[in-house]
Coordinates of C-alpha atoms in Angstrom, one line a residue:
Chain Y
M168 CA 92.7 128.2 90.8
G169 CA 93.5 128.5 87.2
A170 CA 90.0 128.9 85.8
D171 CA 89.0 131.2 83.0
P172 CA 86.5 133.7 84.5
T173 CA 83.0 133.4 83.0
G174 CA 80.6 135.4 85.1
I175 CA 79.7 136.9 88.5
V176 CA 76.5 136.9 90.5
V177 CA 75.9 140.0 92.6
G178 CA 73.7 140.1 95.7
L179 CA 72.9 143.6 96.9
G180 CA 71.4 144.7 100.2
L181 CA 70.4 148.4 100.1
P182 CA 68.7 150.9 102.2
P183 CA 65.6 152.4 100.4
E184 CA 67.3 155.8 100.4
A185 CA 70.5 154.5 98.6
A186 CA 71.3 157.0 95.8
T187 CA 70.5 155.6 92.4
G188 CA 73.4 157.5 90.8
W189 CA 75.8 155.6 93.0
L190 CA 74.1 152.4 92.1
D191 CA 74.5 153.1 88.4
D192 CA 78.2 153.7 89.0
L193 CA 78.5 150.4 90.9
T194 CA 76.8 148.6 88.1
D195 CA 79.1 150.2 85.5
G196 CA 82.1 149.2 87.6
F197 CA 81.0 145.6 87.7
R198 CA 80.5 145.6 83.9
D199 CA 83.9 147.3 83.2
E200 CA 85.8 144.9 85.4
C201 CA 84.1 141.9 83.9
D202 CA 84.9 143.2 80.5
L203 CA 88.6 142.9 81.3
V204 CA 88.3 139.2 81.3
G205 CA 85.4 138.5 79.0
A206 CA 83.1 137.7 81.8
S207 CA 79.7 139.2 82.6
V208 CA 77.2 139.8 85.4
V209 CA 74.9 136.7 85.0
G210 CA 72.5 137.2 87.8
G211 CA 71.9 138.3 91.3
D212 CA 69.4 139.4 93.8
I213 CA 68.4 142.5 95.7
T214 CA 67.0 143.0 99.2
R215 CA 66.4 145.7 101.7
C216 CA 69.1 146.2 104.3
D217 CA 70.0 148.8 106.9
L218 CA 73.6 148.7 105.5
V219 CA 74.8 148.6 101.9
V220 CA 75.9 145.0 101.5
I221 CA 77.5 143.7 98.3
A222 CA 78.1 140.0 97.9
V223 CA 79.8 138.7 94.8
T224 CA 80.3 135.2 93.6
A225 CA 82.7 134.7 90.8
M226 CA 82.6 131.7 88.5
G227 CA 85.1 130.3 86.1
D228 CA 85.6 127.4 83.8
L229 CA 88.5 125.1 84.3
G230 CA 88.0 123.5 80.8
G231 CA 88.3 120.1 82.4
R232 CA 91.6 120.8 84.1
A233 CA 92.1 120.1 87.8
P234 CA 91.8 123.2 90.0
V235 CA 95.1 124.6 91.5
T236 CA 94.4 124.6 95.2
R237 CA 96.4 125.6 98.3
S238 CA 97.4 122.1 99.2
G239 CA 99.8 121.1 96.4
A240 CA 103.0 122.8 97.4
R241 CA 106.0 120.4 97.8
P242 CA 109.4 120.9 99.4
G243 CA 111.8 122.0 96.7
D244 CA 109.1 124.0 94.8
V245 CA 109.8 127.7 94.2
V246 CA 107.4 130.4 95.4
A247 CA 106.6 133.1 92.9
V248 CA 104.4 136.1 92.8
A249 CA 102.7 138.1 89.9
G250 CA 101.1 141.5 90.2
R251 CA 101.7 144.4 92.6
L252 CA 102.6 143.9 96.2
G253 CA 102.2 146.6 98.9
H254 CA 100.9 149.3 96.6
A255 CA 97.4 149.2 98.0
A256 CA 98.7 149.1 101.6
A257 CA 101.0 152.1 100.8
G258 CA 98.0 153.9 99.3
L259 CA 95.9 153.3 102.4
A260 CA 98.7 154.4 104.7
L261 CA 99.1 157.6 102.6
L262 CA 95.3 158.3 103.0
H263 CA 95.5 157.6 106.7
G264 CA 98.4 160.1 106.8
G265 CA 96.3 162.7 105.1
R266 CA 98.2 162.5 101.8
T267 CA 96.9 161.9 98.3
E268 CA 100.3 161.6 96.6
P269 CA 101.9 159.6 95.1
A270 CA 98.5 159.3 93.3
E271 CA 99.4 156.0 91.7
L272 CA 99.5 154.4 95.1
V273 CA 96.3 155.9 96.3
D274 CA 94.7 154.7 93.0
A275 CA 96.2 151.2 93.6
H276 CA 94.3 151.2 96.9
R277 CA 91.1 152.5 95.4
R278 CA 91.1 150.4 92.3
P279 CA 93.2 147.2 92.4
E280 CA 94.4 145.7 89.2
P281 CA 94.5 141.9 89.7
P282 CA 96.8 140.1 87.2
Y283 CA 93.8 138.1 86.0
A284 CA 95.6 136.4 83.0
R285 CA 98.4 135.1 85.3
G286 CA 96.0 132.6 86.9
P287 CA 95.4 130.3 83.9
E288 CA 99.0 131.0 82.9
A289 CA 100.3 129.6 86.2
A290 CA 98.1 126.6 85.9
A291 CA 99.4 125.9 82.4
L292 CA 103.0 126.3 83.7
G293 CA 102.3 123.5 86.2
A294 CA 101.7 125.5 89.4
T295 CA 101.4 123.1 92.3
S296 CA 99.5 125.6 94.5
M297 CA 98.1 129.1 94.1
L298 CA 96.0 131.8 95.7
D299 CA 95.4 135.5 95.4
V300 CA 97.0 137.7 98.0
S301 CA 94.1 139.4 99.6
D302 CA 95.2 139.4 103.2
G303 CA 98.9 139.9 102.8
L304 CA 101.6 137.6 101.3
F305 CA 102.9 136.5 104.6
Q306 CA 99.5 135.4 105.9
D307 CA 98.2 134.0 102.6
L308 CA 101.3 131.9 102.1
G309 CA 100.7 130.7 105.6
H310 CA 97.5 129.2 104.2
V311 CA 99.4 127.4 101.5
A312 CA 102.0 126.1 104.0
K313 CA 99.3 124.8 106.3
A314 CA 97.2 123.2 103.6
S315 CA 100.3 121.7 102.0
R316 CA 101.9 120.6 105.3
T317 CA 105.1 122.3 104.3
G318 CA 107.1 125.4 105.3
I319 CA 107.9 128.4 103.2
V320 CA 111.0 130.6 103.3
L321 CA 110.9 134.0 101.7
A322 CA 114.1 135.8 100.7
P323 CA 113.5 139.6 101.3
E324 CA 116.3 140.6 98.9
S325 CA 114.2 139.1 96.0
F326 CA 111.5 141.6 96.5
A327 CA 112.2 144.6 94.2
V328 CA 111.0 147.6 96.0
H329 CA 109.1 149.8 93.5
P330 CA 110.4 153.4 93.5
L331 CA 106.9 154.7 94.4
L332 CA 106.9 152.5 97.5
A333 CA 110.3 153.7 98.5
E334 CA 109.1 157.3 98.1
A335 CA 105.9 156.7 100.1
A336 CA 107.9 154.9 102.8
R337 CA 110.3 157.9 103.0
L338 CA 107.3 160.3 103.3
L339 CA 105.7 158.2 106.1
G340 CA 108.8 156.9 107.8
A341 CA 107.6 153.4 107.0
D342 CA 109.2 150.1 105.9
P343 CA 108.2 149.4 102.3
L344 CA 109.0 145.7 102.7
E345 CA 106.4 145.5 105.4
W346 CA 103.8 146.7 103.0
M347 CA 104.9 144.1 100.5
L348 CA 104.8 141.3 103.0
S349 CA 101.7 142.1 105.0
G350 CA 99.6 144.3 102.7
G351 CA 96.7 142.7 100.9
E352 CA 94.2 144.0 98.5
D353 CA 96.5 144.4 95.5
H354 CA 95.2 140.9 94.7
A355 CA 98.5 139.7 93.3
L356 CA 98.8 136.0 92.7
A357 CA 101.2 133.8 94.7
A358 CA 102.0 130.3 93.4
T359 CA 104.4 127.5 93.8
F360 CA 106.1 125.8 90.9
P361 CA 108.4 122.8 90.6
A362 CA 112.0 123.7 90.8
G363 CA 113.5 124.4 87.4
V364 CA 110.3 125.9 85.9
R365 CA 111.0 128.7 83.4
L366 CA 108.7 131.5 84.4
P367 CA 107.6 134.4 82.1
P368 CA 108.8 137.9 83.2
A369 CA 105.5 138.7 85.0
W370 CA 106.5 136.2 87.7
T371 CA 109.1 136.9 90.4
V372 CA 110.6 134.1 92.4
V373 CA 110.5 135.2 96.1
G374 CA 111.1 132.0 98.1
Q375 CA 111.1 128.3 98.4
V376 CA 109.0 125.5 99.8
I377 CA 110.8 123.6 102.5
D378 CA 110.2 120.7 104.9
G379 CA 108.7 122.2 108.0
E380 CA 105.8 124.5 108.8
G381 CA 104.9 128.2 108.7
V382 CA 106.3 131.0 106.8
Q383 CA 109.7 132.5 107.5
V384 CA 111.3 135.6 106.1
T385 CA 115.1 135.2 106.0
G386 CA 116.8 137.7 108.3
R387 CA 113.6 138.9 109.9
P388 CA 112.2 137.7 113.2
M389 CA 109.1 135.7 112.9
G390 CA 105.9 137.7 113.4
R391 CA 102.3 137.8 112.5
G392 CA 101.3 139.8 109.5
G393 CA 98.3 140.4 107.3
W394 CA 94.7 141.1 107.6
D395 CA 92.6 139.6 110.4
H396 CA 88.9 139.9 109.4
F397 CA 87.8 140.2 112.9
S398 CA 90.3 142.8 114.1
E399 CA 90.1 146.5 113.3
W400 CA 93.8 146.8 112.3
R401 CA 96.5 145.1 110.4
F402 CA 99.1 143.5 112.6
P403 CA 102.5 144.7 111.5
L404 CA 105.3 142.2 111.1
M405 CA 107.3 142.4 114.3
Chain M
M98 CA 64.9 127.1 85.6
G99 CA 64.9 123.3 85.5
A100 CA 68.5 122.7 86.6
D101 CA 69.6 120.0 88.9
P102 CA 71.1 121.6 92.0
T103 CA 74.8 121.0 92.4
G104 CA 76.2 123.3 95.1
I105 CA 75.9 126.5 97.0
V106 CA 78.4 129.2 97.9
V107 CA 77.8 131.0 101.2
G108 CA 79.1 134.5 102.0
L109 CA 78.9 135.4 105.7
G110 CA 79.2 138.8 107.3
L111 CA 79.4 138.5 111.1
P112 CA 80.0 140.6 114.1
P113 CA 83.0 139.4 116.2
E114 CA 80.6 138.5 119.0
A115 CA 78.3 136.3 117.0
A116 CA 77.7 133.1 119.0
T117 CA 79.6 130.2 117.5
G118 CA 76.8 127.7 118.6
W119 CA 74.4 129.6 116.4
L120 CA 76.9 129.5 113.5
D121 CA 77.3 125.7 113.9
D122 CA 73.5 125.4 113.7
L123 CA 73.5 127.5 110.5
T124 CA 76.2 125.4 109.0
D125 CA 74.3 122.2 109.8
G126 CA 71.1 123.7 108.3
F127 CA 72.9 124.5 105.0
R128 CA 74.3 120.9 104.9
D129 CA 70.9 119.3 105.7
E130 CA 69.1 121.3 103.1
C131 CA 71.7 120.6 100.5
D132 CA 71.5 116.9 101.3
L133 CA 67.8 116.9 100.3
V134 CA 68.9 117.5 96.6
G135 CA 72.4 115.9 96.6
A136 CA 74.1 119.3 96.5
S137 CA 76.8 120.6 98.8
V138 CA 78.4 123.8 100.2
V139 CA 81.3 124.2 97.8
G140 CA 82.8 127.5 99.0
G141 CA 82.2 130.8 100.5
D142 CA 83.8 133.7 102.3
I143 CA 83.6 135.4 105.6
T144 CA 84.0 139.0 106.7
R145 CA 83.4 141.2 109.6
C146 CA 80.1 143.1 109.6
D147 CA 78.0 145.1 112.1
L148 CA 75.0 143.0 111.0
V149 CA 74.7 139.3 110.5
V150 CA 74.6 139.1 106.6
I151 CA 74.1 135.8 104.8
A152 CA 74.5 135.7 101.0
V153 CA 73.9 132.4 99.2
T154 CA 74.5 131.7 95.5
A155 CA 72.9 128.4 94.4
M156 CA 74.2 126.6 91.3
G157 CA 72.7 123.9 89.2
D158 CA 73.5 121.8 86.1
L159 CA 71.1 122.0 83.2
G160 CA 72.8 119.0 81.5
G161 CA 72.9 120.8 78.3
R162 CA 69.1 121.7 78.3
A163 CA 68.0 125.2 77.8
P164 CA 67.0 127.0 81.0
V165 CA 63.3 127.6 81.6
T166 CA 63.0 131.3 82.0
R167 CA 60.2 133.8 82.8
S168 CA 59.8 134.9 79.2
G169 CA 58.4 131.8 77.4
A170 CA 54.7 131.8 78.3
R171 CA 52.4 131.8 75.3
P172 CA 48.7 132.6 75.1
G173 CA 46.8 129.4 75.5
D174 CA 49.3 127.8 77.9
V175 CA 48.0 126.7 81.3
V176 CA 49.4 128.0 84.6
A177 CA 50.1 125.4 87.2
V178 CA 51.7 125.4 90.7
A179 CA 53.5 122.8 92.7
G180 CA 54.2 123.0 96.4
R181 CA 52.5 124.8 99.3
L182 CA 50.9 128.3 98.8
G183 CA 50.0 130.6 101.6
H184 CA 51.2 128.3 104.4
A185 CA 54.2 130.5 105.3
A186 CA 52.1 133.6 105.1
A187 CA 49.5 132.1 107.4
G188 CA 52.3 131.0 109.8
L189 CA 53.6 134.6 109.9
A190 CA 50.2 136.0 110.5
L191 CA 49.7 133.6 113.3
L192 CA 53.0 134.6 114.9
H193 CA 52.1 138.3 114.5
G194 CA 48.8 137.5 116.2
G195 CA 50.6 136.0 119.1
R196 CA 49.7 132.4 118.2
T197 CA 51.8 129.3 117.7
E198 CA 49.0 127.0 116.5
P199 CA 48.4 125.4 114.1
A200 CA 52.0 124.5 114.5
E201 CA 52.3 123.1 111.0
L202 CA 51.7 126.6 109.6
V203 CA 54.2 128.2 111.9
D204 CA 56.7 125.6 111.0
A205 CA 55.9 126.3 107.3
H206 CA 56.9 129.9 107.9
R207 CA 60.1 129.0 109.8
R208 CA 61.2 126.1 107.6
P209 CA 59.9 126.2 104.0
E210 CA 59.8 123.0 102.0
P211 CA 60.4 124.0 98.4
P212 CA 59.3 121.2 96.0
Y213 CA 62.9 120.9 94.6
A214 CA 62.2 117.9 92.4
R215 CA 59.4 119.6 90.6
G216 CA 61.7 122.0 88.8
P217 CA 63.5 119.5 86.6
E218 CA 60.2 117.6 86.3
A219 CA 58.5 120.7 84.9
A220 CA 61.3 121.3 82.4
A221 CA 61.0 117.7 81.2
L222 CA 57.3 118.1 80.8
G223 CA 57.9 121.0 78.5
A224 CA 57.3 124.0 80.8
T225 CA 57.4 127.2 78.7
S226 CA 58.2 129.4 81.7
M227 CA 58.8 128.9 85.4
L228 CA 59.8 130.6 88.6
D229 CA 59.6 130.0 92.3
V230 CA 57.0 131.9 94.3
S231 CA 59.1 133.9 96.7
D232 CA 57.2 137.2 96.7
G233 CA 53.6 135.9 96.2
L234 CA 51.9 134.1 93.3
F235 CA 50.2 137.2 92.1
Q236 CA 53.3 139.3 92.0
D237 CA 55.6 136.6 90.7
L238 CA 53.2 135.6 87.9
G239 CA 53.3 139.3 87.1
H240 CA 57.0 138.9 86.3
V241 CA 56.1 136.0 84.0
A242 CA 53.4 138.0 82.3
K243 CA 55.6 141.0 81.8
A244 CA 58.6 139.1 80.6
S245 CA 56.5 137.0 78.2
R246 CA 54.4 140.0 77.0
T247 CA 51.2 138.1 77.9
G248 CA 48.4 138.3 80.4
I249 CA 47.5 135.7 83.0
V250 CA 44.1 134.9 84.4
L251 CA 43.8 132.9 87.6
A252 CA 40.7 131.0 88.6
P253 CA 40.2 131.3 92.3
E254 CA 38.0 128.2 92.5
S255 CA 40.9 126.1 91.3
F256 CA 42.8 126.8 94.5
A257 CA 42.0 124.1 97.0
V258 CA 42.2 125.8 100.4
H259 CA 44.0 123.5 102.8
P260 CA 42.0 122.7 106.0
L261 CA 44.8 124.2 108.1
L262 CA 44.6 127.5 106.2
A263 CA 40.9 127.6 106.6
E264 CA 41.4 127.0 110.4
A265 CA 44.0 129.8 110.7
A266 CA 41.8 132.1 108.6
R267 CA 38.9 131.5 111.0
L268 CA 41.1 132.1 114.0
L269 CA 42.4 135.4 112.6
G270 CA 39.4 136.6 110.7
A271 CA 41.5 136.5 107.5
D272 CA 40.9 135.4 103.9
P273 CA 42.9 132.2 103.2
L274 CA 42.8 132.9 99.4
E275 CA 44.7 136.1 100.0
W276 CA 47.5 134.2 101.7
M277 CA 47.6 131.9 98.8
L278 CA 47.7 134.7 96.2
S279 CA 49.9 137.2 97.9
G280 CA 52.0 135.1 100.4
G281 CA 55.5 134.2 99.4
E282 CA 58.2 132.2 101.1
D283 CA 56.7 128.8 100.7
H284 CA 58.9 128.7 97.5
A285 CA 56.3 126.8 95.5
L286 CA 57.0 126.6 91.8
A287 CA 54.7 128.3 89.2
A288 CA 55.1 127.2 85.6
T289 CA 53.3 127.5 82.3
F290 CA 52.7 124.5 80.1
P291 CA 51.3 124.0 76.6
A292 CA 47.6 123.4 76.7
G293 CA 46.8 119.7 76.8
V294 CA 49.9 118.7 78.8
R295 CA 49.3 115.8 81.2
L296 CA 50.6 116.9 84.6
P297 CA 51.5 114.6 87.5
P298 CA 49.3 115.0 90.6
A299 CA 51.9 117.3 92.3
W300 CA 50.8 120.1 89.9
T301 CA 47.6 122.0 90.1
V302 CA 46.3 124.0 87.2
V303 CA 45.2 127.4 88.5
G304 CA 44.9 129.6 85.4
Q305 CA 45.6 130.4 81.8
V306 CA 47.9 132.6 79.8
I307 CA 46.0 135.0 77.6
D308 CA 46.6 137.8 75.1
G309 CA 46.9 140.9 77.1
E310 CA 48.9 142.0 80.1
G311 CA 49.1 141.7 83.9
V312 CA 47.6 139.2 86.2
Q313 CA 43.8 139.0 86.8
V314 CA 42.0 136.9 89.4
T315 CA 38.5 136.0 88.1
G316 CA 35.9 137.6 90.3
R317 CA 38.3 139.7 92.3
P318 CA 39.0 143.4 91.7
M319 CA 42.6 144.0 90.5
G320 CA 45.0 144.9 93.2
R321 CA 48.6 144.9 94.1
G322 CA 49.8 141.9 96.0
G323 CA 53.0 140.4 97.2
W324 CA 56.2 141.4 98.8
D325 CA 57.9 144.7 98.0
H326 CA 61.5 144.4 99.0
F327 CA 61.7 148.1 99.8
S328 CA 58.5 148.4 101.9
E329 CA 58.0 147.2 105.4
W330 CA 54.8 145.3 104.8
R331 CA 53.0 143.2 102.3
F332 CA 50.4 144.9 100.3
P333 CA 47.1 143.0 100.6
L334 CA 45.1 142.3 97.5
M335 CA 42.5 144.9 97.4

């Protein structure tokens, strides 16, 4: 939404037998990730639970600016993304296939690297809508299209397939573009900007906002993609 | 801490088969409770989970004032409480005993009524430390004593035993003062104030901050009381 991160609150549910070494590692991880953006763990709570449950609330400061929401996209805007797309999905597919190489992709699944600085940057550049890609670009842009009452067209040729994704796809007989369109958990940012905006190199224009509804991928039949929180598996783009 | 409540964020973990009627009731409950203080549900997230998990982060605005923490109690301060003490514990004991009367106590367990307005009031009155009594007065004041590097002495005769508590204690053969000292979940507020403060009637002075450590109850042997999150049962005061 364009805010500068300030702090997180962590709620933990733990079984009494939870290993304390593991808990120390978790705490260190929160601290290290917060350090990346100058935020800190400012509070939380702990309770007994049969499962390990971790609930995090992240807070930021807009400095008086209006938040960039999902509902501001307008026909004619360009759609751009910053951060990795499909790397985490490829890493998960590799692990499911019993592979640990390419290690960079497995690491991408295990330790995402959200492009934190791009959020405030996009806001300063006049982004009309924005969200992070947690459930897959296709599905998350669907949220933007719906909230903004517009359609979105993605141009597949604008997605530069990273050599590692191409390698993993060859190993697994998969389609790297499907990972990029329907894989979440890289926590890339997707935003819309007024046409004519000059974007820094971290941003790649991948489509356009149009009159209409839903998300289309030029040259690909419409399908459902992305993570459904109440289904076991990802639905592939069909 | 003396802030005015502004909003809550709710994280939900739900099994796919969770009844939606129940979820509507939960949502209504959040809204109704927020309405009591002019706050609102400002966000949240939802995910699949084998258990129903509810994680709430509450936010408030200090309006530039310093937060009232646990660490500011000073020897000579008075200890005062606002809100019900022991009602929820008595209600739970009644339910465990197979009773549903007195209904007011069972309701107190099922639907606590935290004295929300007393928090900012205490801050304005110059409270030196404050917390809500969620784990039992004895245990929670122990947190204040420890954080403030002081001792606390409670005067049992200052606790007015509510007639309903006396009735429930008679029915169950229990000690109402034990409920008041070790029962949490009424979410009363406990605060320390400089000696000589003039407190509104909602506040009852129940003790004093002293040089020393720990919490003592005059005339009762020291014991451990309150809720241990990693134990199944409350430890009675011994």
